[in-house]
XYZ file of N, CA and C in Angstrom:
591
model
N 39.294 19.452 75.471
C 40.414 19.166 74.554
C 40.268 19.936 73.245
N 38.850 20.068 72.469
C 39.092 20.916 71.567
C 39.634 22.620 71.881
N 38.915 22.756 73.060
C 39.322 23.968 73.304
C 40.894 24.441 73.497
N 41.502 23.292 73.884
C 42.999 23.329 74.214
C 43.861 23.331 72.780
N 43.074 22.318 72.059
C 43.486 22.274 70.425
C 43.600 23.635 69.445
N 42.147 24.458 69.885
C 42.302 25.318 69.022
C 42.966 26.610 69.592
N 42.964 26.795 70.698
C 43.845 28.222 71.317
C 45.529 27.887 71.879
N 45.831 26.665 72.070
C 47.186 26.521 72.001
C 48.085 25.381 71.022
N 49.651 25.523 71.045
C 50.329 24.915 70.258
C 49.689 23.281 70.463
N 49.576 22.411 69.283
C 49.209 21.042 69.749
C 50.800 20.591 69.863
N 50.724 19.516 70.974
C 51.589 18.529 71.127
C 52.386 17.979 70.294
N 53.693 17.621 70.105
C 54.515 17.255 69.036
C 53.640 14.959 69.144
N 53.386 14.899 67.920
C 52.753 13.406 67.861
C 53.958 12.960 67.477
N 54.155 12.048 67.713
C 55.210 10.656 66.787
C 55.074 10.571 65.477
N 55.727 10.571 64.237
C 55.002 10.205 63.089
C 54.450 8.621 63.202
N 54.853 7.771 63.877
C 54.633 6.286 64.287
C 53.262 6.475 64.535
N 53.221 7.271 65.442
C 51.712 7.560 66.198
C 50.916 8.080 65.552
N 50.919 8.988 64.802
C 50.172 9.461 63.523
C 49.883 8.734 62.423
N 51.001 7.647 61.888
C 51.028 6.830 60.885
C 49.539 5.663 61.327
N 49.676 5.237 62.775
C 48.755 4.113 63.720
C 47.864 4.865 63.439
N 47.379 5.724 64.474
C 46.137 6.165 64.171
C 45.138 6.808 63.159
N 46.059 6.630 61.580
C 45.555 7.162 60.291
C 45.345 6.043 59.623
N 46.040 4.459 60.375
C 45.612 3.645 59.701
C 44.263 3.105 60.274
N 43.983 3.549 61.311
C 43.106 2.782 62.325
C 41.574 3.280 61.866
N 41.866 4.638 61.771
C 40.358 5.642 60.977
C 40.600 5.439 59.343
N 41.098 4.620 58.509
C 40.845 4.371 57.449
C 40.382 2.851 57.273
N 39.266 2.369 57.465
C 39.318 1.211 56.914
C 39.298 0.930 55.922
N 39.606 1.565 54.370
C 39.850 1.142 53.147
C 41.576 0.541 53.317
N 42.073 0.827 54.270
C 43.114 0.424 54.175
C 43.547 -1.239 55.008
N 42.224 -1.391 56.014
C 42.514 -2.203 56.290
C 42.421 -3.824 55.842
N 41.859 -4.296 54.499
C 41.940 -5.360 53.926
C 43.509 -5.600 53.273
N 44.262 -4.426 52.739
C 45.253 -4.542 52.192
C 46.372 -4.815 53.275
N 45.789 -4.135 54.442
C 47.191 -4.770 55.620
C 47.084 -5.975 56.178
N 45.966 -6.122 56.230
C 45.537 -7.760 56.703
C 46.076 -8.693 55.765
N 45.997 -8.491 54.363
C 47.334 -9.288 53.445
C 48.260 -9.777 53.425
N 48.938 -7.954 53.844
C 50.444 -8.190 53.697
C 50.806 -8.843 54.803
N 50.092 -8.869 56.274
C 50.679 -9.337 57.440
C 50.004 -10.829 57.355
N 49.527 -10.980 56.380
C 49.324 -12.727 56.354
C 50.917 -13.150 55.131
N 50.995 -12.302 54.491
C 51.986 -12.596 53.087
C 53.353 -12.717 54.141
N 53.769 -11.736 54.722
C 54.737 -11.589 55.257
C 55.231 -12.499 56.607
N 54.128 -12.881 56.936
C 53.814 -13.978 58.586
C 54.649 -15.048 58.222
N 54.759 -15.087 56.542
C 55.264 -16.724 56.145
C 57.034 -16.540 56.336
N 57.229 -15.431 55.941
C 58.900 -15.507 55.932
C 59.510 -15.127 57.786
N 58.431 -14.712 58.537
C 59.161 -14.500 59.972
C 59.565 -15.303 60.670
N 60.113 -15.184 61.656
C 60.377 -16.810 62.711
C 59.083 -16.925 63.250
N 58.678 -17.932 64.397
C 57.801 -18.088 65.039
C 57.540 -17.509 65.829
N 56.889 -17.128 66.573
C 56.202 -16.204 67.878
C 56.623 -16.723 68.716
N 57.758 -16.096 69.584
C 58.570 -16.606 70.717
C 57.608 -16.242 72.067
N 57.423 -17.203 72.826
C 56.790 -16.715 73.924
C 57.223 -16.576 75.262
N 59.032 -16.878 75.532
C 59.556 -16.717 75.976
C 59.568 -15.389 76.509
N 59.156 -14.471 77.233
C 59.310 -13.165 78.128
C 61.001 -12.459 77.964
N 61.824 -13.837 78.832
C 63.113 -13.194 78.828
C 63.847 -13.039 77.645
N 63.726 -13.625 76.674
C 64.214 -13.216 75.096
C 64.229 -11.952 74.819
N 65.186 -11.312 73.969
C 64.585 -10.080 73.687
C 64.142 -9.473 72.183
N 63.584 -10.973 71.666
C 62.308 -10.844 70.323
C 61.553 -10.450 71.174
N 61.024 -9.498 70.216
C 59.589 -8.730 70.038
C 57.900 -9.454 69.269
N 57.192 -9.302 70.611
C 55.741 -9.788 69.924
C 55.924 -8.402 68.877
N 55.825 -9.009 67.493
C 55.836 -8.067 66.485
C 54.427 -8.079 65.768
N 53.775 -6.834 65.016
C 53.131 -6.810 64.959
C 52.753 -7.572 63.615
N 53.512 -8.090 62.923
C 53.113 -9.349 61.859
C 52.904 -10.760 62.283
N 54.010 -10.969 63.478
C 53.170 -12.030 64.362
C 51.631 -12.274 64.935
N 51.667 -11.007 65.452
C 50.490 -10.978 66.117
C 49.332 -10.929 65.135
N 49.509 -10.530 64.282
C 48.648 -10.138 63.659
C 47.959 -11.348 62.681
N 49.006 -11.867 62.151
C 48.755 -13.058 61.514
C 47.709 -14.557 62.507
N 48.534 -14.231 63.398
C 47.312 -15.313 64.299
C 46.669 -14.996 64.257
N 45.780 -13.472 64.304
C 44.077 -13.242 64.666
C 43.428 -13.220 62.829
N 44.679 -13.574 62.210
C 43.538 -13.545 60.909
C 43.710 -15.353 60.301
N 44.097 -16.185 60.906
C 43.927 -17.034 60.214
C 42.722 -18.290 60.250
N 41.962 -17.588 61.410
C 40.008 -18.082 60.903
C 39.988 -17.411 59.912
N 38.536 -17.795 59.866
C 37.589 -16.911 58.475
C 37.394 -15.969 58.927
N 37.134 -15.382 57.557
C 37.011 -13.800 58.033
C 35.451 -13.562 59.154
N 35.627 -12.271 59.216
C 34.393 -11.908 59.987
C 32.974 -11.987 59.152
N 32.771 -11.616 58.472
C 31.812 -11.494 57.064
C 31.582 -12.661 56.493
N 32.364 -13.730 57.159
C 31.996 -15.071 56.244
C 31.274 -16.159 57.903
N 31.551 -15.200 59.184
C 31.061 -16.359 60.140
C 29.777 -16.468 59.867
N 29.006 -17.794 60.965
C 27.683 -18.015 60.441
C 26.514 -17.001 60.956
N 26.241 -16.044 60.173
C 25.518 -15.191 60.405
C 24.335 -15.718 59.784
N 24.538 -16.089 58.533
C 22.713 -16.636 57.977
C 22.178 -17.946 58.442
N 22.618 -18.686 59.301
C 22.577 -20.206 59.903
C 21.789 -20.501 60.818
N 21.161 -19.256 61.518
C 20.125 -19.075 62.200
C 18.767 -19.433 62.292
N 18.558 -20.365 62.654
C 16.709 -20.932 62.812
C 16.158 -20.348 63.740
N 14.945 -19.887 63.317
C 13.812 -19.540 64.281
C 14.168 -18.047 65.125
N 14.758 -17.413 64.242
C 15.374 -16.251 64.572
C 14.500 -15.223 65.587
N 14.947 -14.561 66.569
C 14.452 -13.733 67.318
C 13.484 -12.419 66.969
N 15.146 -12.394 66.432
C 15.747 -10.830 66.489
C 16.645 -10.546 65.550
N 17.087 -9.543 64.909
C 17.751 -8.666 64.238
C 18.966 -7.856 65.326
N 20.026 -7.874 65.153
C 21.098 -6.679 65.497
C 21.971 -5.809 64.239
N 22.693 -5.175 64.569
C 23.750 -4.559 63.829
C 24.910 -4.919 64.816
N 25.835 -5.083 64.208
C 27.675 -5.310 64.698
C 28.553 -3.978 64.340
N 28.847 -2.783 65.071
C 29.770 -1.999 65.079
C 30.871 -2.513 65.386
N 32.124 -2.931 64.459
C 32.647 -3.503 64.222
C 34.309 -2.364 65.115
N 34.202 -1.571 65.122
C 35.195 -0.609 65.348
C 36.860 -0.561 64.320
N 37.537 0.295 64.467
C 38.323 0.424 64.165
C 39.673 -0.723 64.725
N 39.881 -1.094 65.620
C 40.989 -1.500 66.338
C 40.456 -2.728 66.330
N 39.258 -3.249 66.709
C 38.530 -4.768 66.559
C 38.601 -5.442 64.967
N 38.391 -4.567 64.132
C 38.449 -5.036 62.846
C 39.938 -5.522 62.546
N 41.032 -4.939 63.088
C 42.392 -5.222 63.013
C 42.851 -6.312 63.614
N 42.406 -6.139 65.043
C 42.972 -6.696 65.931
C 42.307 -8.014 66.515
N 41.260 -7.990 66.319
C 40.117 -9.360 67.116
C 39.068 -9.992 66.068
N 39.932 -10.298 65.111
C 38.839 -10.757 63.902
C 37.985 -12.244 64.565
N 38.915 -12.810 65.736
C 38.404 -14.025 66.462
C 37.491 -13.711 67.125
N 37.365 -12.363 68.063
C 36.455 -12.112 68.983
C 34.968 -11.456 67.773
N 35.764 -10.745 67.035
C 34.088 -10.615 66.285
C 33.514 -12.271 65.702
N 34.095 -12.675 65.328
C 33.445 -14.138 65.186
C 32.867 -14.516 66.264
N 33.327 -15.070 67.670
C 33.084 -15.141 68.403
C 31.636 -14.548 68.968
N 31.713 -13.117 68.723
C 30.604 -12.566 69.436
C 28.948 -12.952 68.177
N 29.221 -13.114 67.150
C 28.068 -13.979 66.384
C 27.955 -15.177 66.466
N 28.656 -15.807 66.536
C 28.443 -17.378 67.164
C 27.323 -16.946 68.399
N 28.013 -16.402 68.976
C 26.600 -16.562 70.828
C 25.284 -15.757 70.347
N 25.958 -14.320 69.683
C 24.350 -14.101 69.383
C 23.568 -15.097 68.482
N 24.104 -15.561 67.773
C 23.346 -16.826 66.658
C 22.701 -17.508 67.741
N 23.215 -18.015 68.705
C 23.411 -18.734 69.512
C 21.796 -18.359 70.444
N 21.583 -17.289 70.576
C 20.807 -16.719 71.550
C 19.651 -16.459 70.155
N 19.697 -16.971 68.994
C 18.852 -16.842 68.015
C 18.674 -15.094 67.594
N 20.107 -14.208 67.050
C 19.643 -12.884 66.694
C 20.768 -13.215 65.481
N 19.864 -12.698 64.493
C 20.654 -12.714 63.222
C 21.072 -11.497 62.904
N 22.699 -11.479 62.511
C 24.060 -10.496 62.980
C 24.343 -9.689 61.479
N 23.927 -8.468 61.370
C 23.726 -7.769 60.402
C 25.144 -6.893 60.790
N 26.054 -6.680 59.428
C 27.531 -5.876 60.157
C 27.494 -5.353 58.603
N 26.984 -3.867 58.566
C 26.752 -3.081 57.680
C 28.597 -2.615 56.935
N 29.115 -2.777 55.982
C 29.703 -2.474 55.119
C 30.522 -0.948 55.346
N 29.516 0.183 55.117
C 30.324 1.170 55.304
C 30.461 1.768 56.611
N 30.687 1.384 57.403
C 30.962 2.102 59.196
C 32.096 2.582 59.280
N 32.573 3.085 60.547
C 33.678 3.922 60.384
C 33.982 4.371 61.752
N 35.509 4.458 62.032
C 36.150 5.038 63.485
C 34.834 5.634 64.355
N 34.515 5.280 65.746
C 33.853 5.690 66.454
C 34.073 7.144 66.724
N 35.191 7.892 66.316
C 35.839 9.096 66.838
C 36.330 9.624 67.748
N 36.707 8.621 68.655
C 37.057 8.353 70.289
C 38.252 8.987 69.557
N 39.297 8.531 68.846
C 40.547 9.416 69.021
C 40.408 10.801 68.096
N 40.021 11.013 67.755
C 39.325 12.533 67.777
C 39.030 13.347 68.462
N 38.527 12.954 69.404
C 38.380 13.359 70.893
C 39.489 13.758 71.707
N 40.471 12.477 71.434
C 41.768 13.026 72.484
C 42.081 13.840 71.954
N 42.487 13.744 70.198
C 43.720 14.703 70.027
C 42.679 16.294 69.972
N 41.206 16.306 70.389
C 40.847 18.117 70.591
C 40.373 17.727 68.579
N 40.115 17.037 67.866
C 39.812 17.508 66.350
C 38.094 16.910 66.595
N 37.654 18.009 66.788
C 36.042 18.419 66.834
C 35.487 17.937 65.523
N 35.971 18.558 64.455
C 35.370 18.294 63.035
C 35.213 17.230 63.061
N 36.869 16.456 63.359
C 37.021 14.688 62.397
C 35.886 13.901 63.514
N 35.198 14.149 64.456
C 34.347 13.318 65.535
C 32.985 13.547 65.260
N 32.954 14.818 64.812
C 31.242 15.090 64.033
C 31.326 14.829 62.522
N 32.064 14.970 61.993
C 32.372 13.699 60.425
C 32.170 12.156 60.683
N 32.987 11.655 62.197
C 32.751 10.366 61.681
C 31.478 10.081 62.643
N 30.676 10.898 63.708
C 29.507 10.683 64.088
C 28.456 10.473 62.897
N 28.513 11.492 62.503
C 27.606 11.949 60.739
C 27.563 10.378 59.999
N 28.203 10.236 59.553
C 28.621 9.072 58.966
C 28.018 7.701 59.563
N 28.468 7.583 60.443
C 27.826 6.338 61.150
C 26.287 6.366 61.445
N 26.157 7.068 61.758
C 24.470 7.595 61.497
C 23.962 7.312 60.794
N 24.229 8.207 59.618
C 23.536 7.843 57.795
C 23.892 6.357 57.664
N 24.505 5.731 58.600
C 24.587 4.302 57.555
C 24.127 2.784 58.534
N 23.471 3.639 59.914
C 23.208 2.461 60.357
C 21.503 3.101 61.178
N 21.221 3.976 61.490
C 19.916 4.620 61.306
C 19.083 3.815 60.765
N 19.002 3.929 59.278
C 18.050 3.534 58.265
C 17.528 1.764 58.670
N 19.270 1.193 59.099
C 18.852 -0.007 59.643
C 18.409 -0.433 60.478
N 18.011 0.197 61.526
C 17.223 0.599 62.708
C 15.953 0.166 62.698
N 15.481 0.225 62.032
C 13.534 0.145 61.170
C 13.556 -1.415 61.560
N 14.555 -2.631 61.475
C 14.804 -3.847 61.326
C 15.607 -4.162 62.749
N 16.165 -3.642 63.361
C 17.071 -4.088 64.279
C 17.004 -3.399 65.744
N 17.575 -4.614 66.433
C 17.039 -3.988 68.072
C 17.904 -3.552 68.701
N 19.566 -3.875 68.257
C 20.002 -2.499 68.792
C 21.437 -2.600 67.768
N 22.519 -1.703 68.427
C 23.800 -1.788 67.674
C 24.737 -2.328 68.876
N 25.322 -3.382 68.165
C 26.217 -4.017 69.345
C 27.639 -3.352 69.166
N 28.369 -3.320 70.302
C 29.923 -2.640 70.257
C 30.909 -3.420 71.111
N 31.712 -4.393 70.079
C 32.500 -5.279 70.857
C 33.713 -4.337 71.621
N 33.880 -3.119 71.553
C 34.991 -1.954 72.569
C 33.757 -1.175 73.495
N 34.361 -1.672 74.485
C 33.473 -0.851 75.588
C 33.717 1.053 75.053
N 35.111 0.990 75.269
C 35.573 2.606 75.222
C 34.660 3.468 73.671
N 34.593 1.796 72.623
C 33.425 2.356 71.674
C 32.248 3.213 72.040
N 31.293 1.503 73.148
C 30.319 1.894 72.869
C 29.695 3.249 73.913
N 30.775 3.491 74.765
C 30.333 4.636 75.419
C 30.919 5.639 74.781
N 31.616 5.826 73.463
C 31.675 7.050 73.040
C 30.564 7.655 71.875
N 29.925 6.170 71.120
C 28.873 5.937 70.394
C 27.845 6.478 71.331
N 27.219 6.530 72.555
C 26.445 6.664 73.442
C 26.394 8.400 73.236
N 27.854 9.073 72.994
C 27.438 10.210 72.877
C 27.229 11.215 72.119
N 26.864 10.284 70.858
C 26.859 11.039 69.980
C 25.210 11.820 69.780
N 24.126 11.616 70.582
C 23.090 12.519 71.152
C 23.718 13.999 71.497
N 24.612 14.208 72.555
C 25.659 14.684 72.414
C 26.193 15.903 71.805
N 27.047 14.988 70.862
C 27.388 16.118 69.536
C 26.897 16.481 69.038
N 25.734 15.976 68.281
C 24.745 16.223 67.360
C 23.259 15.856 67.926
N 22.829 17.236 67.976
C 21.151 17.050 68.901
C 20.215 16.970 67.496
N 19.976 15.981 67.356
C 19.062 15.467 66.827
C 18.379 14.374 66.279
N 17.264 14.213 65.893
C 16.714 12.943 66.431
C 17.372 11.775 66.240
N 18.008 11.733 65.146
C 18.489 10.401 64.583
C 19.913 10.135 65.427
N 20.516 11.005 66.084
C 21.896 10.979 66.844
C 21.067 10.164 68.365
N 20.159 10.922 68.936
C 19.509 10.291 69.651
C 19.189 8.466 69.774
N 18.242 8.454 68.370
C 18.094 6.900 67.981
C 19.503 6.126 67.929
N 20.652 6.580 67.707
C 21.815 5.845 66.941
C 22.143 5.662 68.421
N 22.128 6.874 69.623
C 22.806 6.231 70.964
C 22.338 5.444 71.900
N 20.882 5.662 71.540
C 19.880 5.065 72.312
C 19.715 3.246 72.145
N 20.410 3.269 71.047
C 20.344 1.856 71.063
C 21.428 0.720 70.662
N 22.587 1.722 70.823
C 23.764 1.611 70.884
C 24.326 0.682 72.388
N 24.584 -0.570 72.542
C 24.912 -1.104 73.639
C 26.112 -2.277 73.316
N 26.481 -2.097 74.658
C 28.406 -2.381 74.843
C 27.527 -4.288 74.243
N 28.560 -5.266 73.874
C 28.408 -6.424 73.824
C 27.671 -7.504 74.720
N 29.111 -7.693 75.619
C 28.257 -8.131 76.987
C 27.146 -7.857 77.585
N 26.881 -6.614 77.798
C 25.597 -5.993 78.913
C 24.407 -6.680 77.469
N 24.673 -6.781 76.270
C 23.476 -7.327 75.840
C 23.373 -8.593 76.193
N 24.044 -9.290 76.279
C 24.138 -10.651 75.996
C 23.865 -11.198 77.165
């Protein structure tokens, strides 16, 4: 795909589709949308679940249900007795939006299984859609990145968990892109959710 990217015309994108996937690789943007689609949830109708209707699961509906637990950052991560183990939580791009229940969820069981759930601050798009659209750079930028910021935590933790499968096997290759040691360490211990658990 890069190769297709850089020697022929790219594909006409949607601006819709461009707009999605620029919000999806920015997470500075995503506390401020999680807001407005809680601010705005209040003036919509209700979430029709009727099929034959022709309301739309809209995306302020939807959205508003997966944020009205606590946030992710506030589940019980320090509540842990007699702790194991140490992990990291790669939180992804589309999970942070979309499954704020299932990342809760998935620290509850590890708590649960006694591993106390470390979900580092600055992380960033796995670069899976980087990949499709052929942009080489933006996938070794956001490999780079994720590296420098969960590496170091490595020294403490037994592996990096990835609640998107399609994540954690693209995390897997970032040995890969970048041959060297620390790309190595970052894939090597990089594993999908379930298969840990």
């Amino acid at each position: 795909r890069a190769f297709i990217s850089q020697h022929y015309a790219p594909s006409k994108t949607s601006l819709k589709q461009k707009l999605i996937e620029k919000v999806l690789v920015t997470p500075t943007v995503h506390p401020v949308l999680k807001l407005a689609a809680k601010t705005f949830s209040r003036f919509s109708s209700p979430l029709r679940t009727d099929k034959s209707k022709k309301s739309s699961y809209s995306f302020i509906n939807h959205y508003s249900q997966e944020i009205t637990s606590e946030p992710v950052t506030r589940a019980p991560v320090q509540k842990v007795s007699r702790t194991k183990a140490q992990v990291l939580l790669f939180k992804g791009c589309s999970s942070d939006l979309f499954e704020q229940q299932v990342l809760e969820d998935i620290i509850v069981l590890l708590n649960a299984c006694r591993y106390k759930v470390i979900i580092p601050e600055q992380q960033y798009c796995c670069g899976a859609l980087g990949v499709r659209q052929g942009d080489a750079q933006t996938v070794h930028t956001m490999a780079q990145k994720n590296i420098s910021t969960f590496v170091p935590l490595l020294k403490e933790s037994q592996a990096i968990i990835s609640l998107n499968n399609a994540c954690s096997a693209h995390l897997k290759e970032y040995k890969k892109l970048l041959v060297d040691s620390e790309a190595e360490v970052f894939s090597n211990k990089t594993v999908d959710a379930l298969s840990f658990l």
